Coordinates of C-alpha atoms in Angstrom, one line a residue:
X1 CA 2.6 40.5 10.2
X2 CA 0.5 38.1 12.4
X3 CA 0.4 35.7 8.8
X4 CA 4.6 36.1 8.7
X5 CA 5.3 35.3 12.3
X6 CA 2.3 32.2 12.4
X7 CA 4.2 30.7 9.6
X8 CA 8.0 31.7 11.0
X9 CA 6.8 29.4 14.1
X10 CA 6.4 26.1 12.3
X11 CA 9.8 25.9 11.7
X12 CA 12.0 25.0 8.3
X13 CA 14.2 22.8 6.4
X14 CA 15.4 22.9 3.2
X15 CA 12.2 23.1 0.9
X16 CA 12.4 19.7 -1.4
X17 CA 9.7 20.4 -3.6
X18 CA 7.3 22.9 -6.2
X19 CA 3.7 23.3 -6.6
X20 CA 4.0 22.6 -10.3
X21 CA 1.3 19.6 -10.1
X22 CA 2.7 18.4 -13.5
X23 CA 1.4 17.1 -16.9
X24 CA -1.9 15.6 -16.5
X25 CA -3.4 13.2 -19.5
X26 CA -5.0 15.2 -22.3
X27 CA -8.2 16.3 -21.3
X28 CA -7.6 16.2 -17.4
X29 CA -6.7 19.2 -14.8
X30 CA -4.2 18.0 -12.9
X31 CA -3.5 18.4 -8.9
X32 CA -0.6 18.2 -6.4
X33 CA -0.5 15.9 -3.4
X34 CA 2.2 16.6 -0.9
X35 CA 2.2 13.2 1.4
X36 CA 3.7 12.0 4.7
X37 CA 5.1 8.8 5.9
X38 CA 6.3 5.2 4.0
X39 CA 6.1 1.9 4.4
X40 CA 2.4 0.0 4.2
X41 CA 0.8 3.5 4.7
X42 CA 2.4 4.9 1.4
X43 CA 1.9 1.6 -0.9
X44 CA -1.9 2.1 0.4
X45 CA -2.3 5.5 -0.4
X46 CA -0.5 5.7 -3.6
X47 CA -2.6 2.6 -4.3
X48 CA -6.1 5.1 -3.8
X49 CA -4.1 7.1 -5.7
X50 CA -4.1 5.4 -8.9
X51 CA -7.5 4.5 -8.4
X52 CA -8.7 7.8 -8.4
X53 CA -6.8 8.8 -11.2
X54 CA -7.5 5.6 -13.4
X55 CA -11.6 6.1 -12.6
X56 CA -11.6 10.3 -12.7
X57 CA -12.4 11.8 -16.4
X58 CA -11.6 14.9 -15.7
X59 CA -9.3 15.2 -12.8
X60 CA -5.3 14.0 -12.1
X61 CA -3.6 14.0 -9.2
X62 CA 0.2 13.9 -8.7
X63 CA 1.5 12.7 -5.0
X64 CA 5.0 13.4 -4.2
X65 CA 6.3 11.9 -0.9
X66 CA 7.8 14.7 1.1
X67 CA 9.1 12.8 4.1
X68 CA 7.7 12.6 7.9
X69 CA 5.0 14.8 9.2
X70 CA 7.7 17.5 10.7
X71 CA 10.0 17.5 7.4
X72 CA 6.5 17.7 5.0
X73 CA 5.4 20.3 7.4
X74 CA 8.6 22.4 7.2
X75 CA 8.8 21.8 3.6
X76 CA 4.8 23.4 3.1
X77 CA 5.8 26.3 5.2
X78 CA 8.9 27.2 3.1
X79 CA 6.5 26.4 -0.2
X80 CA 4.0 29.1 1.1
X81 CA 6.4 31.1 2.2
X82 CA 7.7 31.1 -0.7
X83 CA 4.8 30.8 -3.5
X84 CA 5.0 27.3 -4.7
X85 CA 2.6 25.4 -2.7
X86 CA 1.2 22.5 -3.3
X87 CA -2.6 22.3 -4.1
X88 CA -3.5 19.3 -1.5
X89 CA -1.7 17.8 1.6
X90 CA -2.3 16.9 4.8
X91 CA -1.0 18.2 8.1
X92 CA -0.9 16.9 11.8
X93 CA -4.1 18.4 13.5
X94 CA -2.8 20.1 16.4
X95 CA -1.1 22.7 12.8
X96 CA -4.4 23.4 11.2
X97 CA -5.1 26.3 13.7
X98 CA -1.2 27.5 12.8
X99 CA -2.8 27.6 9.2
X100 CA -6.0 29.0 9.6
X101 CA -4.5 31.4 11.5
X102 CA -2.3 32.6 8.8
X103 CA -4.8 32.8 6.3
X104 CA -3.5 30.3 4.1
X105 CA -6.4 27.6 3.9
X106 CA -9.3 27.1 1.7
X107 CA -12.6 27.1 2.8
X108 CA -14.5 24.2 2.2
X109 CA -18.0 25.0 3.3
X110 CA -19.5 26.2 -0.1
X111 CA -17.5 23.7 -2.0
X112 CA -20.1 20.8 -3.6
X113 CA -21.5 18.2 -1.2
X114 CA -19.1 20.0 1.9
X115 CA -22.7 20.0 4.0
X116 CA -23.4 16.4 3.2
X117 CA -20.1 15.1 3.2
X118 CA -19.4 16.8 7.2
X119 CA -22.7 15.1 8.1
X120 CA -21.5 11.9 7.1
X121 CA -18.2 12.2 9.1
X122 CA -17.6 10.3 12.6
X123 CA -17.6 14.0 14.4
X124 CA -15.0 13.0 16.8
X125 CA -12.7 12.9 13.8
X126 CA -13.5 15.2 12.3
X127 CA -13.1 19.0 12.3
X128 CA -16.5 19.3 14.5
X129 CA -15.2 17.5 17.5
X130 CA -11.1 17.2 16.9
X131 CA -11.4 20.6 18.2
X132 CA -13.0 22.3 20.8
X133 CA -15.2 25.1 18.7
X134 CA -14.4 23.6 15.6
X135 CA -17.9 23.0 14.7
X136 CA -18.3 27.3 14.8
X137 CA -15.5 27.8 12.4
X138 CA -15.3 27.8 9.0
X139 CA -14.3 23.8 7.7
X140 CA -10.7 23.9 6.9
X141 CA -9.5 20.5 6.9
X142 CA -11.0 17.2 6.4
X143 CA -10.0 14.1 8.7
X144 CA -7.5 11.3 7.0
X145 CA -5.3 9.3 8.7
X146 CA -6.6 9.7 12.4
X147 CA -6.1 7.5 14.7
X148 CA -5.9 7.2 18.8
X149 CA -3.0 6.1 21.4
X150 CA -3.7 2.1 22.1
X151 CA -2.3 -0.2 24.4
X152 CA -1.0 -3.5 23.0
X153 CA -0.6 -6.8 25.0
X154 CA 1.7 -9.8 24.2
X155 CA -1.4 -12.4 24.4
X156 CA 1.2 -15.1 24.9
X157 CA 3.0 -13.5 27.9
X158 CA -0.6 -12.4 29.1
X159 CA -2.4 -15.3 28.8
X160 CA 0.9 -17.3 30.9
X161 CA 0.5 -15.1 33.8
X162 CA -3.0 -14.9 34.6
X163 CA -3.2 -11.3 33.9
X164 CA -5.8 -8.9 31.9
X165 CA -5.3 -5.8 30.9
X166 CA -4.8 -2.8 32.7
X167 CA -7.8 -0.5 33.6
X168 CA -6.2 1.9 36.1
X169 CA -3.1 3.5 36.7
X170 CA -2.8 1.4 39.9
X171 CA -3.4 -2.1 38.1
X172 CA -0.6 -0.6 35.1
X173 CA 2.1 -0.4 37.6
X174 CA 1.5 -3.6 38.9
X175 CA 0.7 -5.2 36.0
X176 CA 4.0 -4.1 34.8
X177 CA 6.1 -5.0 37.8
X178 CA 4.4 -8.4 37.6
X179 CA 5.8 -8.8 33.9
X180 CA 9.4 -7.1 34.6
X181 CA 12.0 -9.7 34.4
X182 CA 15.7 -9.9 34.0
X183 CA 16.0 -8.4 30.4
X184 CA 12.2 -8.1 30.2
X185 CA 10.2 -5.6 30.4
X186 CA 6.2 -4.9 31.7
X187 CA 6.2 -1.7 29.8
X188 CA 7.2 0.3 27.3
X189 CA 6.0 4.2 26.0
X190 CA 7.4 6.8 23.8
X191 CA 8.1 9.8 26.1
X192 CA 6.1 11.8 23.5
X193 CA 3.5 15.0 23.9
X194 CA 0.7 12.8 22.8
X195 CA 0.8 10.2 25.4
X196 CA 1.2 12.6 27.7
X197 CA -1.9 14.7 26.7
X198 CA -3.8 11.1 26.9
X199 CA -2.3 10.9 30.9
X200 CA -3.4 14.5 31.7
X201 CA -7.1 14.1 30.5
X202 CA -6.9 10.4 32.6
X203 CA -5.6 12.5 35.4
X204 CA -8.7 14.6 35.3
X205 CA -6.4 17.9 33.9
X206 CA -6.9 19.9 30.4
X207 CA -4.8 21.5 28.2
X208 CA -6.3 24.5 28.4
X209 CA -8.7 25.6 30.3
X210 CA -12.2 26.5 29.9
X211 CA -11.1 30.4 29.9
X212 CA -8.8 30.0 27.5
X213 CA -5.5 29.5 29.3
X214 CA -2.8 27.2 28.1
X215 CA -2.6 25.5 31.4
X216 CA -0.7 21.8 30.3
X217 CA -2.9 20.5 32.7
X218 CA -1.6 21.7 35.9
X219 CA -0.8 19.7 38.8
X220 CA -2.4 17.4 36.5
X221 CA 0.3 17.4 34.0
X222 CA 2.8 17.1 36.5
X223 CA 1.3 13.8 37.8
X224 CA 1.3 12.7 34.1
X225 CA 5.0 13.2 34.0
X226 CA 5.6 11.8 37.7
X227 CA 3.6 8.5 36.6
X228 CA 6.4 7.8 34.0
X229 CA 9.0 8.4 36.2
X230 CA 8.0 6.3 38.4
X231 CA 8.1 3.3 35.9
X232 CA 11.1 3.9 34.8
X233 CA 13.4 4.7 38.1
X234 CA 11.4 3.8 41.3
X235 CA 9.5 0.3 39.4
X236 CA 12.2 -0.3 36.9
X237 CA 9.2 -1.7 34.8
X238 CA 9.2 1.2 32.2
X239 CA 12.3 0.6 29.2
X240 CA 13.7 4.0 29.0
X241 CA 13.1 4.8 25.5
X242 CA 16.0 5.7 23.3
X243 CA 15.5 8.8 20.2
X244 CA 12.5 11.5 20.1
X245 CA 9.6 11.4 17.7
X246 CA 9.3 8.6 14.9
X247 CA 12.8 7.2 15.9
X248 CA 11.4 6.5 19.7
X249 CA 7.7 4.9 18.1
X250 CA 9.9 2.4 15.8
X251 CA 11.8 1.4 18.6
X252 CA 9.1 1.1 21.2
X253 CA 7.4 -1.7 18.3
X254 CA 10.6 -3.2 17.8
X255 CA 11.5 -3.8 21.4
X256 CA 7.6 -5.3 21.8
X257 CA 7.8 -7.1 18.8
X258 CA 11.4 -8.7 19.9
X259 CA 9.3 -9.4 23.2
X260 CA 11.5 -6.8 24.9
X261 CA 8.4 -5.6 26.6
X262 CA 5.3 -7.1 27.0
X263 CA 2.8 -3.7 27.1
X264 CA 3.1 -0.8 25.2
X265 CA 1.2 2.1 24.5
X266 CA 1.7 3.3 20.7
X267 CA -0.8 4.4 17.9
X268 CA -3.6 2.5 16.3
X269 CA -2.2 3.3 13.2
X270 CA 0.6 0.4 13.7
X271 CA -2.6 -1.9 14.4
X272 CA -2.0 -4.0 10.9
X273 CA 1.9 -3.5 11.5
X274 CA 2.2 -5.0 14.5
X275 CA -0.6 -7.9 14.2
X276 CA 0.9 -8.6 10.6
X277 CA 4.9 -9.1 12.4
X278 CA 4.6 -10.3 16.1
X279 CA 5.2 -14.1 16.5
X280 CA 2.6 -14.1 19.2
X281 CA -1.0 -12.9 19.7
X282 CA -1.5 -9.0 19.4
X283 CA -4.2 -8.0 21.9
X284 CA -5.4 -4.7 21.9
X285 CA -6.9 -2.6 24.2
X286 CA -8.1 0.9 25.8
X287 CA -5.7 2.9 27.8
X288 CA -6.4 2.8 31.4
X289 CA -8.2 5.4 34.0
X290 CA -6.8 7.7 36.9
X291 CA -10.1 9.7 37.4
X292 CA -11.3 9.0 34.0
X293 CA -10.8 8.0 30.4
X294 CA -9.1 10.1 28.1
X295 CA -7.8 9.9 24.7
X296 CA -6.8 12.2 22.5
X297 CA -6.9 11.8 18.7
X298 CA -4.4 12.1 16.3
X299 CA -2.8 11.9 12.7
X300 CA -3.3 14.6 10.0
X301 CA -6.2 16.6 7.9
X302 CA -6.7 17.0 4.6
X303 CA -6.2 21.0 3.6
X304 CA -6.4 22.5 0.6
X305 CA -4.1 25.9 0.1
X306 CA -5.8 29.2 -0.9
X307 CA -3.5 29.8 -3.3
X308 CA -3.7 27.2 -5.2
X309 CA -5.6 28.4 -8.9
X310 CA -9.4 27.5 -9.2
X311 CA -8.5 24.8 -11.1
X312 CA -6.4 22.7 -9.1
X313 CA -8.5 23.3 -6.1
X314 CA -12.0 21.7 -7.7
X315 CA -9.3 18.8 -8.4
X316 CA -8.3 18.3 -5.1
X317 CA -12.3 18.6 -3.7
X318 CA -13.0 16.0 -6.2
X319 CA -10.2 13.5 -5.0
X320 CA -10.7 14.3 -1.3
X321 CA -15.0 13.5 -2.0
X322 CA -13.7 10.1 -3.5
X323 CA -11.0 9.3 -0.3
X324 CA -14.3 10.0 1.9
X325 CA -16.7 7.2 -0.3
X326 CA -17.1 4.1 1.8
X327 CA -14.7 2.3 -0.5
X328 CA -11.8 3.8 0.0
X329 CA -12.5 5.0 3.6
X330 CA -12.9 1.7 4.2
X331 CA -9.6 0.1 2.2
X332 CA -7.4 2.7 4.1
X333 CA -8.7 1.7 8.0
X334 CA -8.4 -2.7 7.0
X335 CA -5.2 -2.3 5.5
X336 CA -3.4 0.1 7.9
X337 CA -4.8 0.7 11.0
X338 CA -6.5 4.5 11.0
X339 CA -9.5 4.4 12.4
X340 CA -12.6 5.1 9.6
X341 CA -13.5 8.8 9.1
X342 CA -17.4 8.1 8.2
X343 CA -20.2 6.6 9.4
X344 CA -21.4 4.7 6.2
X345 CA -17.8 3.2 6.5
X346 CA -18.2 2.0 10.0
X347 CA -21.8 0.4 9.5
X348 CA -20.3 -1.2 6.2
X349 CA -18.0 -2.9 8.1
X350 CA -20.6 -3.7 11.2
X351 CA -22.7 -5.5 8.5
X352 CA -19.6 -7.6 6.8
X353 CA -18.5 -8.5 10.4
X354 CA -15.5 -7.5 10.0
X355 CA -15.2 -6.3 14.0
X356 CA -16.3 -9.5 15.1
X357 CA -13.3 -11.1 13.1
X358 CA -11.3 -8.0 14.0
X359 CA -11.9 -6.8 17.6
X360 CA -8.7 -5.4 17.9
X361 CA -10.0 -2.6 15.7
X362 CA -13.2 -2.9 17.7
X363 CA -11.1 -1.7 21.1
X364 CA -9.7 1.4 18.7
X365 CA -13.1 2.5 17.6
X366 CA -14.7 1.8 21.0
X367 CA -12.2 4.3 22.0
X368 CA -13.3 7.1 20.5
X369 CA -16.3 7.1 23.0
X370 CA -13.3 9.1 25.7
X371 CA -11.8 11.6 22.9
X372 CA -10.4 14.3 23.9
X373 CA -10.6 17.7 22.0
X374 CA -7.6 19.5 20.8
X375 CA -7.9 23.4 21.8
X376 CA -7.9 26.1 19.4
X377 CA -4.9 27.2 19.4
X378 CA -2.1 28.9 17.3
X379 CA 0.6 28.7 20.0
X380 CA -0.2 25.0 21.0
X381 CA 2.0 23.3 18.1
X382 CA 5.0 25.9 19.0
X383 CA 4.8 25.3 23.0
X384 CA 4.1 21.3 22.2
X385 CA 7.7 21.5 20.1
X386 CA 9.6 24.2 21.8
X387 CA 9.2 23.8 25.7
X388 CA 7.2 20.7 26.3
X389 CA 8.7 17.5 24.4
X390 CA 12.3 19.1 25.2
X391 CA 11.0 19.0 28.7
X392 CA 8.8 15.8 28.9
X393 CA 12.8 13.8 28.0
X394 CA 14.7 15.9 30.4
X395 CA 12.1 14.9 33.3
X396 CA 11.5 11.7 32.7
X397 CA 15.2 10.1 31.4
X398 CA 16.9 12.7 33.9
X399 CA 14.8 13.0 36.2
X400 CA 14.2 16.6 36.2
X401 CA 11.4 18.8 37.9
X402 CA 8.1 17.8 36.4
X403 CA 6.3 20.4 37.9
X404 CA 9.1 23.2 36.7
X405 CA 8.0 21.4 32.9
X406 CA 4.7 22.7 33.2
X407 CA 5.1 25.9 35.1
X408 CA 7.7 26.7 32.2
X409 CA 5.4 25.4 29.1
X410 CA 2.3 27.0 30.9
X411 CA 4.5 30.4 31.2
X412 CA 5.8 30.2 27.4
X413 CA 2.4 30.1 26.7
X414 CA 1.5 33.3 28.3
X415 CA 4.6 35.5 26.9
X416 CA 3.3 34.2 23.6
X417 CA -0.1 35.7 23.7

């Protein structure tokens, strides 16, 4: 019952795929990949793809695209509902407790080189310190595309006015009133659950609590939510961002890019994207301080599904122990934006000095030094969806009650347990 209504609360849409991996060459057992995401991030990873499969003599693996994180989420859960899961995909991390939860991950602790291979991992990113506890369960997912919220600076504009960047909440609001201009603006954010975890933990709040309570921070998170609406109705310095999710991140770029705003906060992940497009210097750099630093981390794991024959699943170990070699960890962070997942990676790239070329990526890495853990939780990803991003938009584009936000998230919570 508890696996049933776990899975019910991830939501559905219609499912757009099957578990059948394919026909592998003779000779080879082959795998399925269920992916997320297009553009640059795609071409890369179908890219390791190939590689894998042109270099593997005994393994294939087949990656179909199955759209954005919340449709390839929506599609796995109505492909293990319904029997026809894939063997291999990845999922955003705040999910993987929805999943282990229900039963329907592999564990990956006895599988060949699992000890070594967690050793090697940065632990921040992977399942050791993305969650709090993680380290005392059994390994579930593997870290992939992870990455961190950044700010990014138009170097020109910066430069032009005397200004560096931001290190407090304080020096954010008047740096962005200082760059607000007819037309022009000093900032721009998604109004997004992830930013706003990243404002809680700078305001000094949690998540949930050391007890176990699914607090959303409190007064904390309130203050989080009042900061925004500040910028955007008492400073005017904040562009009210149109669309939710992936549709309000592509226009936050495109409005930075188009010099609409001159700061924004977005993912590291569009680190290459943005550096690669803007006709001015890109100029990255940590997010600022109310009583602290705080990140949180984000992106997807790798998971492999129980159900999934014997087979399939030593294909998809093999192909996730060759995405983990230095190589390819290290091809996926220069040509995207994600941070590395492992340590040999990181001190390949400290001895090519490629950070002292690169010290945008420096600033993204450096950042993991204030990461913030995700909880444990199998109600976070439902209350995140349900009560709080429906609730972050109403309080900060309309102006609503962001203390009601969290007293009703925080109580939705409760009922849930």
């Amino acid at each position: 019952m508890r696996r049933r209504a776990l899975l019910a609360g991830l939501g559905a849409l219609a499912f757009g795929g099957c578990r059948d991996p394919g026909a592998a060459p003779p000779g080879r057992v082959a795998t399925s990949l269920w992916f997320s995401y297009g553009g640059r991030n795609r071409e890369v990873l179908e890219a390791l793809v190939a590689r894998f499969n042109r270099v593997s003599e005994r393994f294939f693996v087949h990656a179909v695209y199955q759209g954005d994180y919340f449709e390839g989420l929506a599609k796995l859960r109505t492909a293990i509902a319904a029997g026809a899961a894939p063997s291999l995909s990845h999922v955003i991390g705040e999910v993987v407790p929805y999943l282990a939860e229900a039963g329907v991950l592999e564990p990956l602790g006895d599988y060949p080189g699992a000890r070594e291979l967690t050793h090697e991992l940065v632990p921040e990113l992977g399942q050791s310190g993305s969650w709090q506890g993680g380290a005392g369960r059994p390994l579930v997912a593997l870290p992939f595309n992870r990455s961190t919220p950044i700010a990014y600076l138009n170097g020109e504009v910066f430069r032009a006015a005397g200004r560096a960047a931001p290190t407090t909440w304080r020096e954010l609001r008047e740096t962005a009133r200082a760059l607000t201009s007819e037309g022009r603006f000093g900032f721009g954010c998604p109004i997004d659950w992830w930013f706003w975890v990243a404002l809680v933990g700078q305001a000094g709040g949690r998540i949930v609590e050391p007890s176990g309570e699914l607090s959303l921070g409190g007064a904390a998170g309130a203050e989080a939510i009042e900061l925004w609406q500040t910028l955007v109705h008492v400073d005017r310095s904040m562009k009210p961002p149109p669309g939710r999710d992936y549709n309000a991140w592509e226009a936050t770029n495109q409005d930075f890019l188009a010099g609409r705003t001159r700061m924004i906060w977005t993912s590291t992940a569009f680190l290459k994207y943005l550096e690669d497009n803007a006709s001015f210097p890109v100029v990255a750099a940590p997010l600022p301080a109310r009583e602290q630093r705080a990140v949180p981390t984000g992106g997807t794991h790798w998971v492999i599904m129980k159900s999934a024959p014997a087979r399939e699943k030593q294909a998809a170990w093999a192909f996730l122990r060759f995405m983990h070699e230095p190589a390819q960890v290290i091809e996926w962070a220069t040509r995207t934006g994600y941070l590395p997942v492992t340590r040999g990676a990181i001190a390949e790239l400290e001895r090519r000095g490629y950070y002292r070329a690169h010290p945008n990526d420096r600033v993204a890495l450096d950042q993991l030094a204030w990461a913030m853990p995700w909880p444990w939780s199998a109600e976070l990803f439902r209350v995140e969806r349900e009560i709080v991003q429906p609730g972050l938009e109403h309080a900060v584009l309309a102006r609503g009650d962001a203390r009601q936000v969290i007293a009703d998230g925080a109580r939705a919570a409760r009922e849930a347990d």
